[in-house]
Amino acid sequence: KAVNADAFVMSYSADKNMVEVSENGSSVVLTQTLGALSITKTLTFFPSGKYDLHVKLSSPKDYFVTPGFHPTIAVDSYTFHGALIKKIDNTIKTIDDGDAKGDEQFANARIVATADKYYTTFFYELEKGLDAVIAVGKDKAPLLFVKGSEDFKLSGYIGPKDYSILKSINPELTDVVEYGFFTFISKPLFTLLSYLYGVFGNWGWAIVAMTIMIRLVLYPLTYKGMVSMNKLKELAPKIKELQKKYGDDKQKLNMHMMELYKKHGANPMGGCLPILLQIPVFFAIYRVLQNAIELKGAAWILWVHDLAVMDPFYILPVAMGLTMFIHQKITPTSDRKST
């Protein structure tokens, strides 16, 4: 603790005043003297946002280093903001801002990250792992620390949660892009979206194409649900008759209703279940679009200059409402058949 406290108030000396980052990496050496202890930090920066850190102490001491804080520019209640730990067993542990308990420890963690909607800063060591500790900061925000040693090496990253950049450094680092409970669906969907972007060269048209493809794949479920709901609508008058006839005897009412459903091949859950099965996919799409920094500043059609913000003229929401209204009007119902 004493070493860490002194390190916060004692300044470093650097071996150069400016670093021009090259493709092969550019280094700066920082030296700090804390009484009898000498600390040397060698930082090697790369254009991708990756950096390597090498800490050497003149004598063994206990100390901790931190990857820093995530920005608080893009704060909302729909995306992840907080700490993310990829543990030794490759499972992901997330701690949202406001939920830190303090003194949580993770031995041999592969990735130790803090992130907001679009940006992240993290340490990683994919072979030996890192011993991480999470403390409680302001408003119960998680503070990340990694225990160091006399001769300590790790790698880090500061920058956007851009899938292609993280993948170019190491594919495992893409786990920092957190989609929540539906990550197992969201990740393949983002891969599809990225592929379509490569085809169309525009994120807006890639989203349109992905939406059409998903709707086509899910159409059998949609159709089955619609057919089942229409059958139930056709049986509604007969069900009302049964309710009038057996209203006082629930057992007989249920028995005759089940016979009616069986006779006409109707299923009370047939309309809801296909829709429920599609809900995780729609949530996963929403998560992808909410978290994709690739959409930030990406133009689409004439008046849409940033896919990460709302339509400034509300043209798209109004168009969606009109199409839903038209779809409802042209969908056949039992009432129209009977007229």
Tab-separated table of C-alpha atoms in Angstrom:
chain	number	residue	atom	x	y	z
A	1	LYS	CA	0.000	0.000	0.000
A	2	ALA	CA	2.843	2.376	0.828
A	3	VAL	CA	4.414	1.841	-2.595
A	4	ASN	CA	1.123	2.553	-4.363
A	5	ALA	CA	0.471	5.655	-2.229
A	6	ASP	CA	3.947	7.080	-2.967
A	7	ALA	CA	3.631	6.250	-6.665
A	8	PHE	CA	0.583	8.527	-6.966
A	9	VAL	CA	2.450	11.606	-5.694
A	10	MET	CA	5.980	11.093	-7.073
A	11	SER	CA	6.571	12.113	-10.681
A	12	TYR	CA	8.230	10.041	-13.412
A	13	SER	CA	11.099	10.944	-15.676
A	14	ALA	CA	10.850	9.895	-19.336
A	15	ASP	CA	13.592	9.014	-21.783
A	16	LYS	CA	11.931	11.090	-24.540
A	17	ASN	CA	9.536	14.012	-24.902
A	18	MET	CA	7.482	12.664	-27.791
A	19	VAL	CA	6.580	9.243	-29.170
A	20	GLU	CA	5.804	8.721	-32.848
A	21	VAL	CA	3.932	5.435	-32.991
A	22	SER	CA	5.100	3.137	-35.785
A	23	GLU	CA	3.594	-0.086	-37.092
A	24	ASN	CA	6.166	-2.195	-35.241
A	25	GLY	CA	5.622	-0.333	-31.980
A	26	SER	CA	7.305	2.662	-30.350
A	27	SER	CA	8.551	2.651	-26.760
A	28	VAL	CA	8.989	5.136	-23.964
A	29	VAL	CA	10.770	4.357	-20.694
A	30	LEU	CA	9.456	5.915	-17.491
A	31	THR	CA	11.564	5.894	-14.331
A	32	GLN	CA	10.314	6.622	-10.818
A	33	THR	CA	12.281	6.686	-7.557
A	34	LEU	CA	10.381	5.963	-4.340
A	35	GLY	CA	12.994	6.227	-1.624
A	36	ALA	CA	15.224	3.166	-1.905
A	37	LEU	CA	12.947	1.613	-4.541
A	38	SER	CA	13.479	2.292	-8.232
A	39	ILE	CA	10.697	1.536	-10.736
A	40	THR	CA	11.115	1.333	-14.484
A	41	LYS	CA	8.099	1.145	-16.785
A	42	THR	CA	8.570	0.464	-20.471
A	43	LEU	CA	5.490	1.197	-22.559
A	44	THR	CA	5.387	0.127	-26.189
A	45	PHE	CA	2.538	1.635	-28.210
A	46	PHE	CA	1.015	0.337	-31.460
A	47	PRO	CA	-1.279	2.101	-33.977
A	48	SER	CA	-4.200	-0.239	-33.168
A	49	GLY	CA	-4.502	1.083	-29.627
A	50	LYS	CA	-2.674	-1.893	-28.180
A	51	TYR	CA	0.288	-1.385	-25.857
A	52	ASP	CA	2.749	-3.604	-23.992
A	53	LEU	CA	3.759	-2.834	-20.412
A	54	HIS	CA	6.942	-4.030	-18.706
A	55	VAL	CA	7.446	-3.065	-15.052
A	56	LYS	CA	10.755	-3.712	-13.271
A	57	LEU	CA	11.449	-3.047	-9.582
A	58	SER	CA	14.879	-2.739	-7.993
A	59	SER	CA	13.653	-4.944	-5.128
A	60	PRO	CA	10.532	-7.091	-4.532
A	61	LYS	CA	7.469	-5.156	-3.332
A	62	ASP	CA	3.724	-5.703	-3.395
A	63	TYR	CA	1.939	-3.293	-5.713
A	64	PHE	CA	-1.025	-2.987	-8.088
A	65	VAL	CA	-1.557	-1.416	-11.497
A	66	THR	CA	-4.852	-0.384	-13.062
A	67	PRO	CA	-6.016	-0.205	-16.693
A	68	GLY	CA	-7.786	3.057	-15.832
A	69	PHE	CA	-11.388	4.217	-16.045
A	70	HIS	CA	-13.886	3.909	-18.844
A	71	PRO	CA	-15.308	7.171	-20.229
A	72	THR	CA	-18.782	8.302	-19.201
A	73	ILE	CA	-19.744	10.053	-22.436
A	74	ALA	CA	-22.250	7.530	-23.819
A	75	VAL	CA	-24.228	6.651	-20.693
A	76	ASP	CA	-27.602	4.979	-21.062
A	77	SER	CA	-29.618	2.295	-19.318
A	78	TYR	CA	-29.667	-0.111	-22.267
A	79	THR	CA	-25.974	-0.911	-22.700
A	80	PHE	CA	-23.223	-2.219	-20.459
A	81	HIS	CA	-21.127	0.190	-18.363
A	82	GLY	CA	-18.728	-1.258	-15.819
A	83	ALA	CA	-16.072	-3.923	-15.345
A	84	LEU	CA	-15.682	-7.108	-17.355
A	85	ILE	CA	-13.483	-10.035	-16.356
A	86	LYS	CA	-12.730	-12.997	-18.585
A	87	LYS	CA	-11.875	-15.667	-16.062
A	88	ILE	CA	-9.445	-18.577	-16.295
A	89	ASP	CA	-12.274	-20.909	-17.353
A	90	ASN	CA	-13.156	-18.532	-20.245
A	91	THR	CA	-16.451	-17.454	-18.675
A	92	ILE	CA	-17.307	-13.762	-18.558
A	93	LYS	CA	-18.076	-11.919	-15.318
A	94	THR	CA	-19.574	-8.443	-15.572
A	95	ILE	CA	-20.066	-5.914	-12.791
A	96	ASP	CA	-22.208	-2.927	-13.703
A	97	ASP	CA	-21.504	0.540	-12.421
A	98	GLY	CA	-23.348	0.860	-9.142
A	99	ASP	CA	-23.118	-2.872	-8.340
A	100	ALA	CA	-19.532	-3.203	-7.070
A	101	LYS	CA	-19.252	-5.017	-3.730
A	102	GLY	CA	-15.522	-4.595	-3.195
A	103	ASP	CA	-12.569	-6.968	-2.681
A	104	GLU	CA	-13.750	-9.407	-5.368
A	105	GLN	CA	-10.750	-11.383	-6.565
A	106	PHE	CA	-10.087	-13.288	-9.774
A	107	ALA	CA	-6.984	-15.448	-10.083
A	108	ASN	CA	-5.364	-15.899	-13.505
A	109	ALA	CA	-7.938	-13.769	-15.309
A	110	ARG	CA	-7.342	-13.598	-19.052
A	111	ILE	CA	-8.854	-10.130	-19.641
A	112	VAL	CA	-9.486	-7.371	-17.097
A	113	ALA	CA	-11.539	-4.612	-18.710
A	114	THR	CA	-13.610	-1.559	-17.951
A	115	ALA	CA	-15.978	-0.322	-20.636
A	116	ASP	CA	-18.879	1.886	-21.553
A	117	LYS	CA	-21.190	1.682	-24.575
A	118	TYR	CA	-18.498	2.286	-27.209
A	119	TYR	CA	-15.063	2.445	-25.571
A	120	THR	CA	-12.868	0.313	-23.358
A	121	THR	CA	-9.538	0.135	-21.585
A	122	PHE	CA	-8.196	-3.222	-20.456
A	123	PHE	CA	-5.247	-5.421	-19.552
A	124	TYR	CA	-4.841	-8.921	-20.913
A	125	GLU	CA	-2.513	-11.874	-20.461
A	126	LEU	CA	-3.824	-14.886	-22.374
A	127	GLU	CA	-1.193	-17.414	-21.249
A	128	LYS	CA	-0.274	-16.909	-17.585
A	129	GLY	CA	-3.284	-14.792	-16.646
A	130	LEU	CA	-3.586	-11.858	-14.244
A	131	ASP	CA	-4.507	-11.686	-10.563
A	132	ALA	CA	-7.257	-9.078	-10.479
A	133	VAL	CA	-8.968	-7.303	-7.582
A	134	ILE	CA	-12.095	-5.157	-7.824
A	135	ALA	CA	-12.547	-2.330	-5.341
A	136	VAL	CA	-15.478	0.032	-4.867
A	137	GLY	CA	-15.252	3.502	-6.352
A	138	LYS	CA	-17.570	6.488	-6.401
A	139	ASP	CA	-21.272	5.539	-6.565
A	140	LYS	CA	-20.272	1.861	-6.230
A	141	ALA	CA	-18.486	1.843	-9.577
A	142	PRO	CA	-16.017	-1.071	-9.896
A	143	LEU	CA	-12.328	-0.134	-9.820
A	144	LEU	CA	-9.963	-2.640	-11.431
A	145	PHE	CA	-6.493	-3.469	-10.124
A	146	VAL	CA	-3.992	-6.124	-11.162
A	147	LYS	CA	-1.293	-7.372	-8.818
A	148	GLY	CA	2.240	-6.912	-10.162
A	149	SER	CA	5.586	-8.534	-9.459
A	150	GLU	CA	9.267	-7.623	-9.473
A	151	ASP	CA	9.551	-8.265	-13.221
A	152	PHE	CA	6.044	-7.885	-14.628
A	153	LYS	CA	4.737	-7.958	-18.195
A	154	LEU	CA	1.271	-7.612	-19.677
A	155	SER	CA	-0.503	-6.130	-22.685
A	156	GLY	CA	-3.307	-3.599	-22.803
A	157	TYR	CA	-5.647	-1.694	-25.057
A	158	ILE	CA	-7.282	1.724	-24.983
A	159	GLY	CA	-9.807	2.640	-27.642
A	160	PRO	CA	-13.129	1.856	-29.293
A	161	LYS	CA	-14.822	-1.532	-28.997
A	162	ASP	CA	-14.340	-1.960	-32.726
A	163	TYR	CA	-14.720	-5.650	-33.553
A	164	SER	CA	-12.271	-5.655	-36.479
A	165	ILE	CA	-9.563	-3.829	-34.506
A	166	LEU	CA	-9.854	-6.128	-31.500
A	167	LYS	CA	-9.885	-9.198	-33.734
A	168	SER	CA	-6.747	-8.026	-35.550
A	169	ILE	CA	-4.910	-7.868	-32.204
A	170	ASN	CA	-6.273	-11.209	-30.984
A	171	PRO	CA	-9.703	-12.757	-31.743
A	172	GLU	CA	-10.196	-13.501	-28.034
A	173	LEU	CA	-10.271	-9.791	-27.259
A	174	THR	CA	-13.622	-9.439	-29.061
A	175	ASP	CA	-15.174	-10.875	-25.864
A	176	VAL	CA	-14.908	-7.350	-24.465
A	177	VAL	CA	-17.846	-6.414	-26.726
A	178	GLU	CA	-20.592	-7.340	-24.273
A	179	TYR	CA	-24.142	-7.992	-25.514
A	180	GLY	CA	-25.603	-9.248	-22.250
A	181	PHE	CA	-27.747	-12.368	-21.866
A	182	PHE	CA	-28.191	-12.791	-25.633
A	183	THR	CA	-24.472	-12.635	-26.480
A	184	PHE	CA	-24.564	-16.173	-27.920
A	185	ILE	CA	-27.078	-14.950	-30.528
A	186	SER	CA	-25.760	-11.407	-30.939
A	187	LYS	CA	-22.206	-12.403	-31.868
A	188	PRO	CA	-23.215	-14.485	-34.932
A	189	LEU	CA	-25.624	-11.724	-35.953
A	190	PHE	CA	-22.850	-9.132	-35.822
A	191	THR	CA	-20.644	-11.448	-37.888
A	192	LEU	CA	-23.440	-11.619	-40.474
A	193	LEU	CA	-23.879	-7.833	-40.350
A	194	SER	CA	-20.140	-7.318	-40.898
A	195	TYR	CA	-20.196	-9.682	-43.862
A	196	LEU	CA	-23.135	-7.814	-45.410
A	197	TYR	CA	-21.319	-4.530	-44.856
A	198	GLY	CA	-18.465	-5.973	-46.905
A	199	VAL	CA	-20.962	-6.754	-49.677
A	200	PHE	CA	-22.892	-3.451	-49.691
A	201	GLY	CA	-20.220	-1.086	-48.402
A	202	ASN	CA	-22.836	0.682	-46.255
A	203	TRP	CA	-23.949	-0.175	-42.724
A	204	GLY	CA	-27.510	1.035	-43.333
A	205	TRP	CA	-28.130	-1.273	-46.290
A	206	ALA	CA	-26.344	-4.066	-44.423
A	207	ILE	CA	-28.905	-3.679	-41.590
A	208	VAL	CA	-31.772	-3.741	-44.105
A	209	ALA	CA	-30.399	-6.884	-45.764
A	210	MET	CA	-29.847	-8.620	-42.410
A	211	THR	CA	-33.388	-7.757	-41.303
A	212	ILE	CA	-34.864	-9.204	-44.505
A	213	MET	CA	-32.800	-12.382	-44.164
A	214	ILE	CA	-33.847	-12.881	-40.546
A	215	ARG	CA	-37.500	-12.269	-41.398
A	216	LEU	CA	-37.277	-14.888	-44.164
A	217	VAL	CA	-35.665	-17.415	-41.814
A	218	LEU	CA	-38.297	-16.777	-39.150
A	219	TYR	CA	-41.203	-16.675	-41.613
A	220	PRO	CA	-42.279	-20.315	-40.981
A	221	LEU	CA	-42.708	-19.493	-37.282
A	222	THR	CA	-44.537	-16.257	-38.098
A	223	TYR	CA	-46.835	-18.019	-40.552
A	224	LYS	CA	-47.574	-20.844	-38.135
A	225	GLY	CA	-48.459	-18.342	-35.418
A	226	MET	CA	-50.771	-16.402	-37.748
A	227	VAL	CA	-52.556	-19.560	-38.889
A	228	SER	CA	-53.057	-20.676	-35.307
A	229	MET	CA	-54.399	-17.273	-34.246
A	230	ASN	CA	-56.851	-17.215	-37.167
A	231	LYS	CA	-58.128	-20.665	-36.189
A	232	LEU	CA	-58.756	-19.436	-32.669
A	233	LYS	CA	-60.599	-16.400	-34.054
A	234	GLU	CA	-62.839	-18.685	-36.119
A	235	LEU	CA	-63.625	-20.751	-33.032
A	236	ALA	CA	-64.361	-17.706	-30.854
A	237	PRO	CA	-68.198	-17.828	-31.385
A	238	LYS	CA	-68.303	-21.549	-30.510
A	239	ILE	CA	-66.178	-20.959	-27.420
A	240	LYS	CA	-68.599	-18.238	-26.287
A	241	GLU	CA	-71.464	-20.697	-26.696
A	242	LEU	CA	-69.642	-23.234	-24.534
A	243	GLN	CA	-68.957	-20.568	-21.908
A	244	LYS	CA	-72.659	-19.700	-21.762
A	245	LYS	CA	-73.660	-23.375	-21.602
A	246	TYR	CA	-71.081	-24.587	-19.059
A	247	GLY	CA	-70.195	-21.320	-17.342
A	248	ASP	CA	-70.954	-22.762	-13.906
A	249	ASP	CA	-69.040	-25.994	-14.446
A	250	LYS	CA	-65.367	-25.229	-15.133
A	251	GLN	CA	-64.419	-28.892	-15.514
A	252	LYS	CA	-67.004	-29.560	-18.233
A	253	LEU	CA	-66.171	-26.241	-19.922
A	254	ASN	CA	-62.468	-27.095	-20.135
A	255	MET	CA	-63.233	-30.606	-21.363
A	256	HIS	CA	-65.522	-29.408	-24.188
A	257	MET	CA	-63.106	-26.622	-25.130
A	258	MET	CA	-60.250	-29.137	-25.450
A	259	GLU	CA	-62.477	-31.353	-27.606
A	260	LEU	CA	-63.270	-28.334	-29.805
A	261	TYR	CA	-59.591	-27.447	-30.188
A	262	LYS	CA	-58.702	-31.054	-31.009
A	263	LYS	CA	-61.500	-31.397	-33.576
A	264	HIS	CA	-60.434	-28.271	-35.481
A	265	GLY	CA	-56.678	-28.707	-35.025
A	266	ALA	CA	-56.304	-25.534	-32.988
A	267	ASN	CA	-53.787	-24.951	-30.215
A	268	PRO	CA	-54.297	-22.169	-27.619
A	269	MET	CA	-50.506	-21.789	-27.381
A	270	GLY	CA	-49.983	-22.100	-31.125
A	271	GLY	CA	-50.242	-18.364	-31.707
A	272	CYS	CA	-48.039	-17.277	-28.788
A	273	LEU	CA	-45.249	-19.863	-28.848
A	274	PRO	CA	-43.888	-19.077	-32.368
A	275	ILE	CA	-43.806	-15.389	-31.433
A	276	LEU	CA	-42.085	-16.095	-28.101
A	277	LEU	CA	-39.416	-18.140	-29.881
A	278	GLN	CA	-38.568	-15.111	-32.030
A	279	ILE	CA	-38.232	-12.637	-29.151
A	280	PRO	CA	-34.608	-13.607	-28.225
A	281	VAL	CA	-33.554	-12.977	-31.834
A	282	PHE	CA	-35.135	-9.518	-31.865
A	283	PHE	CA	-33.524	-8.650	-28.523
A	284	ALA	CA	-30.169	-9.867	-29.863
A	285	ILE	CA	-30.514	-7.645	-32.971
A	286	TYR	CA	-31.331	-4.690	-30.748
A	287	ARG	CA	-28.241	-5.373	-28.613
A	288	VAL	CA	-26.034	-5.562	-31.714
A	289	LEU	CA	-27.278	-2.240	-33.069
A	290	GLN	CA	-27.032	-0.571	-29.642
A	291	ASN	CA	-23.411	-1.628	-29.040
A	292	ALA	CA	-21.883	-1.409	-32.522
A	293	ILE	CA	-19.501	1.552	-32.594
A	294	GLU	CA	-19.175	0.823	-36.310
A	295	LEU	CA	-22.557	2.550	-36.736
A	296	LYS	CA	-21.393	5.722	-34.977
A	297	GLY	CA	-21.051	8.440	-37.610
A	298	ALA	CA	-22.033	6.040	-40.414
A	299	ALA	CA	-24.273	7.674	-43.033
A	300	TRP	CA	-27.089	5.829	-44.806
A	301	ILE	CA	-29.662	7.667	-46.909
A	302	LEU	CA	-30.065	11.367	-47.675
A	303	TRP	CA	-31.109	12.667	-44.258
A	304	VAL	CA	-29.538	9.938	-42.058
A	305	HIS	CA	-25.963	10.952	-41.376
A	306	ASP	CA	-25.383	8.922	-38.197
A	307	LEU	CA	-26.940	5.491	-37.669
A	308	ALA	CA	-26.147	5.658	-33.947
A	309	VAL	CA	-28.621	8.486	-33.310
A	310	MET	CA	-32.349	8.829	-33.912
A	311	ASP	CA	-33.851	9.923	-37.213
A	312	PRO	CA	-33.852	13.755	-36.887
A	313	PHE	CA	-37.056	14.092	-38.951
A	314	TYR	CA	-38.873	10.968	-37.624
A	315	ILE	CA	-39.388	9.762	-41.195
A	316	LEU	CA	-38.356	6.179	-40.500
A	317	PRO	CA	-40.527	5.719	-37.349
A	318	VAL	CA	-43.560	7.128	-39.197
A	319	ALA	CA	-42.854	4.868	-42.194
A	320	MET	CA	-42.617	1.865	-39.878
A	321	GLY	CA	-45.942	2.769	-38.260
A	322	LEU	CA	-47.626	3.083	-41.656
A	323	THR	CA	-46.299	-0.269	-42.858
A	324	MET	CA	-47.520	-1.956	-39.661
A	325	PHE	CA	-50.966	-0.374	-40.162
A	326	ILE	CA	-51.125	-1.506	-43.813
A	327	HIS	CA	-49.936	-4.997	-42.856
A	328	GLN	CA	-52.684	-5.232	-40.256
A	329	LYS	CA	-55.306	-4.103	-42.787
A	330	ILE	CA	-54.328	-6.628	-45.462
A	331	THR	CA	-54.005	-9.546	-43.017
A	332	PRO	CA	-57.069	-11.776	-43.446
A	333	THR	CA	-59.246	-12.286	-40.362
A	334	SER	CA	-62.226	-14.464	-39.578
A	335	ASP	CA	-64.464	-11.365	-39.416
A	336	ARG	CA	-63.693	-10.461	-43.020
A	337	LYS	CA	-64.352	-14.030	-44.143
A	338	SER	CA	-67.784	-14.001	-42.594
A	339	THR	CA	-68.948	-10.753	-44.223
